[in-house]
């Protein structure tokens, strides 16, 4: 295999496809430019090891990488790196030199244009650490019928890690923001799957109000260490409570806009939902969609694992997490009788704003047999999770129906 072909085959995290496959790619020289080899499900173990992910994680796609955690892997109060879901749209950059990496702030509503090295960001601005929940807008997509387009996430496209960096508002303040500022948009150094350097993989943004929140960070560390390449090394935008797609990876530029940002995946059905209910499988004009902002109230049962076998007469512990986008969760309940009755559980306050909240309780089932435990969270505005799948939409966003696990008492 030629060196040129080896370089071409370098995959998304700085290692080659050969390290995933564990063998030579026969006839590799015949592969067309822009083509990446298929990673079969049978090779998931090698791929997960390469990605430094827990062996129980589920690979939804390898081009680009999209990986989720089954609910029981999310039991930690702070999500470990090996259990953090991966949602990528293109290929991470290669040959990163942290010494020369820069972030540029510009745009029609920026008073000046400034470029910072990572070292300058660290030295010129106060550093902060927050626990922040990030959730894919399509988390729960697999529940929609008919099937919505996109990766078929179950419950595992959510995590809450501890991010360290500087406040975006402090950096924007040093640049200067004009009175007509409406939005910010980001650009990363990830490359398009086609290999075309002129194509932008993704460039999303948020209203200026969201950008100026205390918890909005320019982060270089997660859980006390460098951000892994697959998660945005060396610099990532962190905007909690909204679809994780606004938390741009491999960050190299932020633009301050005098209008809603019009970058890649800000239009059509990308991270947008209809303004009104449409029939399952139906469509609506682009003008009748709104951009997803704060994510809806949601919860997950992390212990026990679904399918658990429990001895009759024993009391078991139940626990999990709850979150509500920009809001706090005010109440958490569980049901063991298919929603006929509900009982409140112990719910902790968040570590800081935009962190998820931990809940726990103990349950004794009345007799032997099959049970389902349903979990329901209610946010600070009194809105609760629905017991059924919410309104269908073409891209399968915002499924916040109650999480359920199966229990058999024997």
PDB file of C-alpha atoms in Angstrom, residues 196-408:
ATOM      1  CA  UNK A 196     -14.319  18.782  -0.855  1.00  0.00           C
ATOM      2  CA  UNK A 197     -12.419  21.490   1.104  1.00  0.00           C
ATOM      3  CA  UNK A 198     -14.929  24.129  -0.078  1.00  0.00           C
ATOM      4  CA  UNK A 199     -17.875  22.415   1.631  1.00  0.00           C
ATOM      5  CA  UNK A 200     -18.732  23.254   5.244  1.00  0.00           C
ATOM      6  CA  UNK A 201     -19.739  20.252   7.349  1.00  0.00           C
ATOM      7  CA  UNK A 202     -21.871  22.100   9.878  1.00  0.00           C
ATOM      8  CA  UNK A 203     -22.067  25.717  11.061  1.00  0.00           C
ATOM      9  CA  UNK A 204     -24.818  26.404  13.539  1.00  0.00           C
ATOM     10  CA  UNK A 205     -25.398  29.102  16.132  1.00  0.00           C
ATOM     11  CA  UNK A 206     -27.573  30.599  18.867  1.00  0.00           C
ATOM     12  CA  UNK A 207     -29.170  33.957  19.727  1.00  0.00           C
ATOM     13  CA  UNK A 208     -26.802  36.433  21.337  1.00  0.00           C
ATOM     14  CA  UNK A 209     -28.669  36.111  24.655  1.00  0.00           C
ATOM     15  CA  UNK A 210     -27.770  32.426  24.859  1.00  0.00           C
ATOM     16  CA  UNK A 211     -24.171  33.134  23.880  1.00  0.00           C
ATOM     17  CA  UNK A 212     -23.843  35.607  26.763  1.00  0.00           C
ATOM     18  CA  UNK A 213     -24.977  33.224  29.514  1.00  0.00           C
ATOM     19  CA  UNK A 214     -22.456  32.512  32.276  1.00  0.00           C
ATOM     20  CA  UNK A 215     -22.336  28.813  31.426  1.00  0.00           C
ATOM     21  CA  UNK A 216     -21.563  29.314  27.717  1.00  0.00           C
ATOM     22  CA  UNK A 217     -17.919  28.273  27.411  1.00  0.00           C
ATOM     23  CA  UNK A 218     -14.972  28.067  25.072  1.00  0.00           C
ATOM     24  CA  UNK A 219     -13.692  24.786  26.508  1.00  0.00           C
ATOM     25  CA  UNK A 220     -10.394  22.941  26.153  1.00  0.00           C
ATOM     26  CA  UNK A 221     -10.838  20.370  28.930  1.00  0.00           C
ATOM     27  CA  UNK A 222     -13.483  17.857  29.986  1.00  0.00           C
ATOM     28  CA  UNK A 223     -13.458  15.925  33.244  1.00  0.00           C
ATOM     29  CA  UNK A 224     -10.078  17.427  34.066  1.00  0.00           C
ATOM     30  CA  UNK A 225      -8.236  16.403  30.898  1.00  0.00           C
ATOM     31  CA  UNK A 226      -7.819  17.480  27.298  1.00  0.00           C
ATOM     32  CA  UNK A 227     -10.936  17.075  25.198  1.00  0.00           C
ATOM     33  CA  UNK A 228     -10.545  13.893  23.109  1.00  0.00           C
ATOM     34  CA  UNK A 229     -10.212  14.513  19.386  1.00  0.00           C
ATOM     35  CA  UNK A 230     -13.508  12.762  18.638  1.00  0.00           C
ATOM     36  CA  UNK A 231     -15.213  15.275  20.979  1.00  0.00           C
ATOM     37  CA  UNK A 232     -13.650  18.443  19.587  1.00  0.00           C
ATOM     38  CA  UNK A 233      -9.986  18.743  20.594  1.00  0.00           C
ATOM     39  CA  UNK A 234      -8.404  21.209  21.062  1.00  0.00           C
ATOM     40  CA  UNK A 235     -11.259  23.741  21.470  1.00  0.00           C
ATOM     41  CA  UNK A 236     -15.010  23.311  21.676  1.00  0.00           C
ATOM     42  CA  UNK A 237     -17.964  25.609  22.133  1.00  0.00           C
ATOM     43  CA  UNK A 238     -20.214  24.471  24.997  1.00  0.00           C
ATOM     44  CA  UNK A 239     -23.808  25.730  25.018  1.00  0.00           C
ATOM     45  CA  UNK A 240     -25.791  23.506  27.372  1.00  0.00           C
ATOM     46  CA  UNK A 241     -29.524  22.818  27.377  1.00  0.00           C
ATOM     47  CA  UNK A 242     -29.940  23.257  23.628  1.00  0.00           C
ATOM     48  CA  UNK A 243     -29.356  20.648  20.901  1.00  0.00           C
ATOM     49  CA  UNK A 244     -25.716  19.586  21.192  1.00  0.00           C
ATOM     50  CA  UNK A 245     -25.224  20.529  17.541  1.00  0.00           C
ATOM     51  CA  UNK A 246     -24.831  24.162  18.665  1.00  0.00           C
ATOM     52  CA  UNK A 247     -21.783  23.161  20.738  1.00  0.00           C
ATOM     53  CA  UNK A 248     -19.369  23.302  17.826  1.00  0.00           C
ATOM     54  CA  UNK A 249     -16.246  21.101  17.834  1.00  0.00           C
ATOM     55  CA  UNK A 250     -12.725  21.837  16.556  1.00  0.00           C
ATOM     56  CA  UNK A 251     -13.609  25.497  16.926  1.00  0.00           C
ATOM     57  CA  UNK A 252     -11.674  27.995  14.801  1.00  0.00           C
ATOM     58  CA  UNK A 253     -14.069  30.894  14.220  1.00  0.00           C
ATOM     59  CA  UNK A 254     -17.104  32.594  15.747  1.00  0.00           C
ATOM     60  CA  UNK A 255     -19.077  35.190  13.811  1.00  0.00           C
ATOM     61  CA  UNK A 256     -21.291  37.781  15.493  1.00  0.00           C
ATOM     62  CA  UNK A 257     -24.291  38.281  13.227  1.00  0.00           C
ATOM     63  CA  UNK A 258     -26.911  41.003  12.766  1.00  0.00           C
ATOM     64  CA  UNK A 259     -29.386  38.321  11.676  1.00  0.00           C
ATOM     65  CA  UNK A 260     -30.135  34.683  12.420  1.00  0.00           C
ATOM     66  CA  UNK A 261     -27.055  32.712  11.419  1.00  0.00           C
ATOM     67  CA  UNK A 262     -27.456  31.113   7.991  1.00  0.00           C
ATOM     68  CA  UNK A 263     -24.715  28.495   8.201  1.00  0.00           C
ATOM     69  CA  UNK A 264     -24.825  24.856   7.151  1.00  0.00           C
ATOM     70  CA  UNK A 265     -27.653  22.889   8.830  1.00  0.00           C
ATOM     71  CA  UNK A 266     -29.572  25.959   9.946  1.00  0.00           C
ATOM     72  CA  UNK A 267     -32.306  25.501   7.313  1.00  0.00           C
ATOM     73  CA  UNK A 268     -34.906  23.018   6.067  1.00  0.00           C
ATOM     74  CA  UNK A 269     -35.606  20.311   8.637  1.00  0.00           C
ATOM     75  CA  UNK A 270     -32.111  20.509  10.180  1.00  0.00           C
ATOM     76  CA  UNK A 271     -32.683  20.953  13.932  1.00  0.00           C
ATOM     77  CA  UNK A 272     -36.071  22.500  13.150  1.00  0.00           C
ATOM     78  CA  UNK A 273     -39.579  21.267  13.900  1.00  0.00           C
ATOM     79  CA  UNK A 274     -43.006  22.191  12.487  1.00  0.00           C
ATOM     80  CA  UNK A 275     -44.892  25.090  14.043  1.00  0.00           C
ATOM     81  CA  UNK A 276     -47.999  22.899  14.167  1.00  0.00           C
ATOM     82  CA  UNK A 277     -48.702  19.150  14.304  1.00  0.00           C
ATOM     83  CA  UNK A 278     -48.439  17.310  11.002  1.00  0.00           C
ATOM     84  CA  UNK A 279     -49.596  13.803  10.223  1.00  0.00           C
ATOM     85  CA  UNK A 280     -46.973  11.047  10.622  1.00  0.00           C
ATOM     86  CA  UNK A 281     -45.011  10.846   7.388  1.00  0.00           C
ATOM     87  CA  UNK A 282     -46.241  14.257   6.278  1.00  0.00           C
ATOM     88  CA  UNK A 283     -44.456  17.434   5.277  1.00  0.00           C
ATOM     89  CA  UNK A 284     -44.749  21.157   5.854  1.00  0.00           C
ATOM     90  CA  UNK A 285     -43.314  24.170   3.981  1.00  0.00           C
ATOM     91  CA  UNK A 286     -39.870  25.299   5.190  1.00  0.00           C
ATOM     92  CA  UNK A 287     -41.434  28.570   6.331  1.00  0.00           C
ATOM     93  CA  UNK A 288     -43.556  26.625   8.812  1.00  0.00           C
ATOM     94  CA  UNK A 289     -40.610  25.296  10.826  1.00  0.00           C
ATOM     95  CA  UNK A 290     -38.937  26.781  13.893  1.00  0.00           C
ATOM     96  CA  UNK A 291     -35.362  26.372  15.107  1.00  0.00           C
ATOM     97  CA  UNK A 292     -35.076  24.123  18.182  1.00  0.00           C
ATOM     98  CA  UNK A 293     -33.846  26.095  21.168  1.00  0.00           C
ATOM     99  CA  UNK A 294     -34.177  24.837  24.759  1.00  0.00           C
ATOM    100  CA  UNK A 295     -34.604  21.058  24.872  1.00  0.00           C
ATOM    101  CA  UNK A 296     -37.744  19.610  26.539  1.00  0.00           C
ATOM    102  CA  UNK A 297     -37.946  18.024  29.982  1.00  0.00           C
ATOM    103  CA  UNK A 298     -36.679  14.447  30.043  1.00  0.00           C
ATOM    104  CA  UNK A 299     -35.365  11.692  32.308  1.00  0.00           C
ATOM    105  CA  UNK A 300     -33.641   8.329  32.146  1.00  0.00           C
ATOM    106  CA  UNK A 301     -33.552   5.266  34.397  1.00  0.00           C
ATOM    107  CA  UNK A 302     -29.935   4.180  34.784  1.00  0.00           C
ATOM    108  CA  UNK A 303     -30.315   1.482  37.455  1.00  0.00           C
ATOM    109  CA  UNK A 304     -31.241  -1.289  37.296  1.00  0.00           C
ATOM    110  CA  UNK A 305     -30.600  -2.340  33.715  1.00  0.00           C
ATOM    111  CA  UNK A 306     -33.723  -3.163  31.760  1.00  0.00           C
ATOM    112  CA  UNK A 307     -34.482  -6.886  31.959  1.00  0.00           C
ATOM    113  CA  UNK A 308     -33.342  -7.172  35.573  1.00  0.00           C
ATOM    114  CA  UNK A 309     -34.475 -10.226  37.549  1.00  0.00           C
ATOM    115  CA  UNK A 310     -35.528  -9.404  41.129  1.00  0.00           C
ATOM    116  CA  UNK A 311     -36.215 -11.835  43.971  1.00  0.00           C
ATOM    117  CA  UNK A 312     -39.778 -11.710  45.256  1.00  0.00           C
ATOM    118  CA  UNK A 313     -40.169  -9.727  48.449  1.00  0.00           C
ATOM    119  CA  UNK A 314     -36.967  -7.725  48.059  1.00  0.00           C
ATOM    120  CA  UNK A 315     -36.794  -3.953  47.938  1.00  0.00           C
ATOM    121  CA  UNK A 316     -34.720  -2.612  45.062  1.00  0.00           C
ATOM    122  CA  UNK A 317     -33.097   0.746  44.458  1.00  0.00           C
ATOM    123  CA  UNK A 318     -33.983   2.765  41.369  1.00  0.00           C
ATOM    124  CA  UNK A 319     -32.033   5.763  40.160  1.00  0.00           C
ATOM    125  CA  UNK A 320     -31.350   7.952  37.169  1.00  0.00           C
ATOM    126  CA  UNK A 321     -31.083  11.521  35.926  1.00  0.00           C
ATOM    127  CA  UNK A 322     -33.472  14.246  34.799  1.00  0.00           C
ATOM    128  CA  UNK A 323     -32.948  17.475  32.863  1.00  0.00           C
ATOM    129  CA  UNK A 324     -35.034  20.185  31.207  1.00  0.00           C
ATOM    130  CA  UNK A 325     -32.999  22.225  28.742  1.00  0.00           C
ATOM    131  CA  UNK A 326     -32.576  25.746  30.123  1.00  0.00           C
ATOM    132  CA  UNK A 327     -34.846  24.994  33.084  1.00  0.00           C
ATOM    133  CA  UNK A 328     -34.598  22.960  36.274  1.00  0.00           C
ATOM    134  CA  UNK A 329     -36.597  19.815  36.936  1.00  0.00           C
ATOM    135  CA  UNK A 330     -39.019  20.472  39.790  1.00  0.00           C
ATOM    136  CA  UNK A 331     -40.461  16.983  40.319  1.00  0.00           C
ATOM    137  CA  UNK A 332     -39.630  13.382  39.453  1.00  0.00           C
ATOM    138  CA  UNK A 333     -42.027  10.435  39.597  1.00  0.00           C
ATOM    139  CA  UNK A 334     -42.055   6.746  38.749  1.00  0.00           C
ATOM    140  CA  UNK A 335     -44.855   4.294  38.019  1.00  0.00           C
ATOM    141  CA  UNK A 336     -44.845   0.489  38.208  1.00  0.00           C
ATOM    142  CA  UNK A 337     -48.470   0.029  37.029  1.00  0.00           C
ATOM    143  CA  UNK A 338     -48.292   1.414  33.489  1.00  0.00           C
ATOM    144  CA  UNK A 339     -49.044   4.973  34.527  1.00  0.00           C
ATOM    145  CA  UNK A 340     -52.190   4.288  36.561  1.00  0.00           C
ATOM    146  CA  UNK A 341     -50.513   5.733  39.661  1.00  0.00           C
ATOM    147  CA  UNK A 342     -47.310   7.683  40.237  1.00  0.00           C
ATOM    148  CA  UNK A 343     -45.045   8.077  43.240  1.00  0.00           C
ATOM    149  CA  UNK A 344     -42.631  10.923  43.843  1.00  0.00           C
ATOM    150  CA  UNK A 345     -38.942  10.141  44.211  1.00  0.00           C
ATOM    151  CA  UNK A 346     -36.005  11.954  45.785  1.00  0.00           C
ATOM    152  CA  UNK A 347     -34.653  14.579  43.390  1.00  0.00           C
ATOM    153  CA  UNK A 348     -31.373  16.444  43.887  1.00  0.00           C
ATOM    154  CA  UNK A 349     -30.743  20.028  42.865  1.00  0.00           C
ATOM    155  CA  UNK A 350     -28.366  20.481  39.909  1.00  0.00           C
ATOM    156  CA  UNK A 351     -24.688  21.006  40.658  1.00  0.00           C
ATOM    157  CA  UNK A 352     -24.959  24.240  38.675  1.00  0.00           C
ATOM    158  CA  UNK A 353     -27.352  25.634  36.107  1.00  0.00           C
ATOM    159  CA  UNK A 354     -27.602  23.389  33.000  1.00  0.00           C
ATOM    160  CA  UNK A 355     -26.363  20.274  34.826  1.00  0.00           C
ATOM    161  CA  UNK A 356     -28.650  17.265  34.983  1.00  0.00           C
ATOM    162  CA  UNK A 357     -30.247  16.255  38.286  1.00  0.00           C
ATOM    163  CA  UNK A 358     -29.951  12.900  40.010  1.00  0.00           C
ATOM    164  CA  UNK A 359     -32.994  11.046  41.344  1.00  0.00           C
ATOM    165  CA  UNK A 360     -33.414   7.897  43.410  1.00  0.00           C
ATOM    166  CA  UNK A 361     -36.017   5.839  45.212  1.00  0.00           C
ATOM    167  CA  UNK A 362     -36.715   2.344  46.521  1.00  0.00           C
ATOM    168  CA  UNK A 363     -39.474   0.071  45.305  1.00  0.00           C
ATOM    169  CA  UNK A 364     -40.991  -3.188  46.501  1.00  0.00           C
ATOM    170  CA  UNK A 365     -43.081  -4.980  43.905  1.00  0.00           C
ATOM    171  CA  UNK A 366     -46.323  -6.549  45.209  1.00  0.00           C
ATOM    172  CA  UNK A 367     -45.847 -10.079  43.814  1.00  0.00           C
ATOM    173  CA  UNK A 368     -44.054 -12.192  41.245  1.00  0.00           C
ATOM    174  CA  UNK A 369     -44.467 -11.314  37.612  1.00  0.00           C
ATOM    175  CA  UNK A 370     -43.524  -8.867  34.855  1.00  0.00           C
ATOM    176  CA  UNK A 371     -43.379  -5.147  35.530  1.00  0.00           C
ATOM    177  CA  UNK A 372     -42.370  -1.989  33.745  1.00  0.00           C
ATOM    178  CA  UNK A 373     -40.920   1.001  35.561  1.00  0.00           C
ATOM    179  CA  UNK A 374     -41.822   4.299  33.901  1.00  0.00           C
ATOM    180  CA  UNK A 375     -40.049   7.561  34.732  1.00  0.00           C
ATOM    181  CA  UNK A 376     -41.602  11.022  34.418  1.00  0.00           C
ATOM    182  CA  UNK A 377     -39.998  14.414  35.060  1.00  0.00           C
ATOM    183  CA  UNK A 378     -41.722  17.777  35.401  1.00  0.00           C
ATOM    184  CA  UNK A 379     -39.939  21.069  34.728  1.00  0.00           C
ATOM    185  CA  UNK A 380     -40.043  24.377  36.603  1.00  0.00           C
ATOM    186  CA  UNK A 381     -42.923  25.581  34.405  1.00  0.00           C
ATOM    187  CA  UNK A 382     -45.054  22.562  35.294  1.00  0.00           C
ATOM    188  CA  UNK A 383     -44.608  20.739  31.983  1.00  0.00           C
ATOM    189  CA  UNK A 384     -44.254  16.969  32.319  1.00  0.00           C
ATOM    190  CA  UNK A 385     -42.944  14.282  30.020  1.00  0.00           C
ATOM    191  CA  UNK A 386     -45.665  12.679  27.904  1.00  0.00           C
ATOM    192  CA  UNK A 387     -46.358   8.975  28.334  1.00  0.00           C
ATOM    193  CA  UNK A 388     -46.633   8.554  24.559  1.00  0.00           C
ATOM    194  CA  UNK A 389     -44.365   9.603  21.700  1.00  0.00           C
ATOM    195  CA  UNK A 390     -44.860  13.339  21.017  1.00  0.00           C
ATOM    196  CA  UNK A 391     -45.891  14.789  17.654  1.00  0.00           C
ATOM    197  CA  UNK A 392     -44.110  13.240  14.687  1.00  0.00           C
ATOM    198  CA  UNK A 393     -41.703  15.397  12.693  1.00  0.00           C
ATOM    199  CA  UNK A 394     -39.650  14.559   9.579  1.00  0.00           C
ATOM    200  CA  UNK A 395     -36.255  14.575  11.329  1.00  0.00           C
ATOM    201  CA  UNK A 396     -37.407  12.820  14.497  1.00  0.00           C
ATOM    202  CA  UNK A 397     -36.491  15.499  17.019  1.00  0.00           C
ATOM    203  CA  UNK A 398     -37.569  16.079  20.628  1.00  0.00           C
ATOM    204  CA  UNK A 399     -38.884  12.677  21.656  1.00  0.00           C
ATOM    205  CA  UNK A 400     -39.124  13.168  25.407  1.00  0.00           C
ATOM    206  CA  UNK A 401     -41.637  10.432  26.197  1.00  0.00           C
ATOM    207  CA  UNK A 402     -41.254   8.548  29.476  1.00  0.00           C
ATOM    208  CA  UNK A 403     -38.324   6.166  29.664  1.00  0.00           C
ATOM    209  CA  UNK A 404     -39.328   2.593  30.504  1.00  0.00           C
ATOM    210  CA  UNK A 405     -37.452  -0.452  31.730  1.00  0.00           C
ATOM    211  CA  UNK A 406     -38.597  -4.048  32.160  1.00  0.00           C
ATOM    212  CA  UNK A 407     -38.382  -5.876  35.503  1.00  0.00           C
ATOM    213  CA  UNK A 408     -39.213  -9.519  36.280  1.00  0.00           C
TER     214      UNK A 408
END
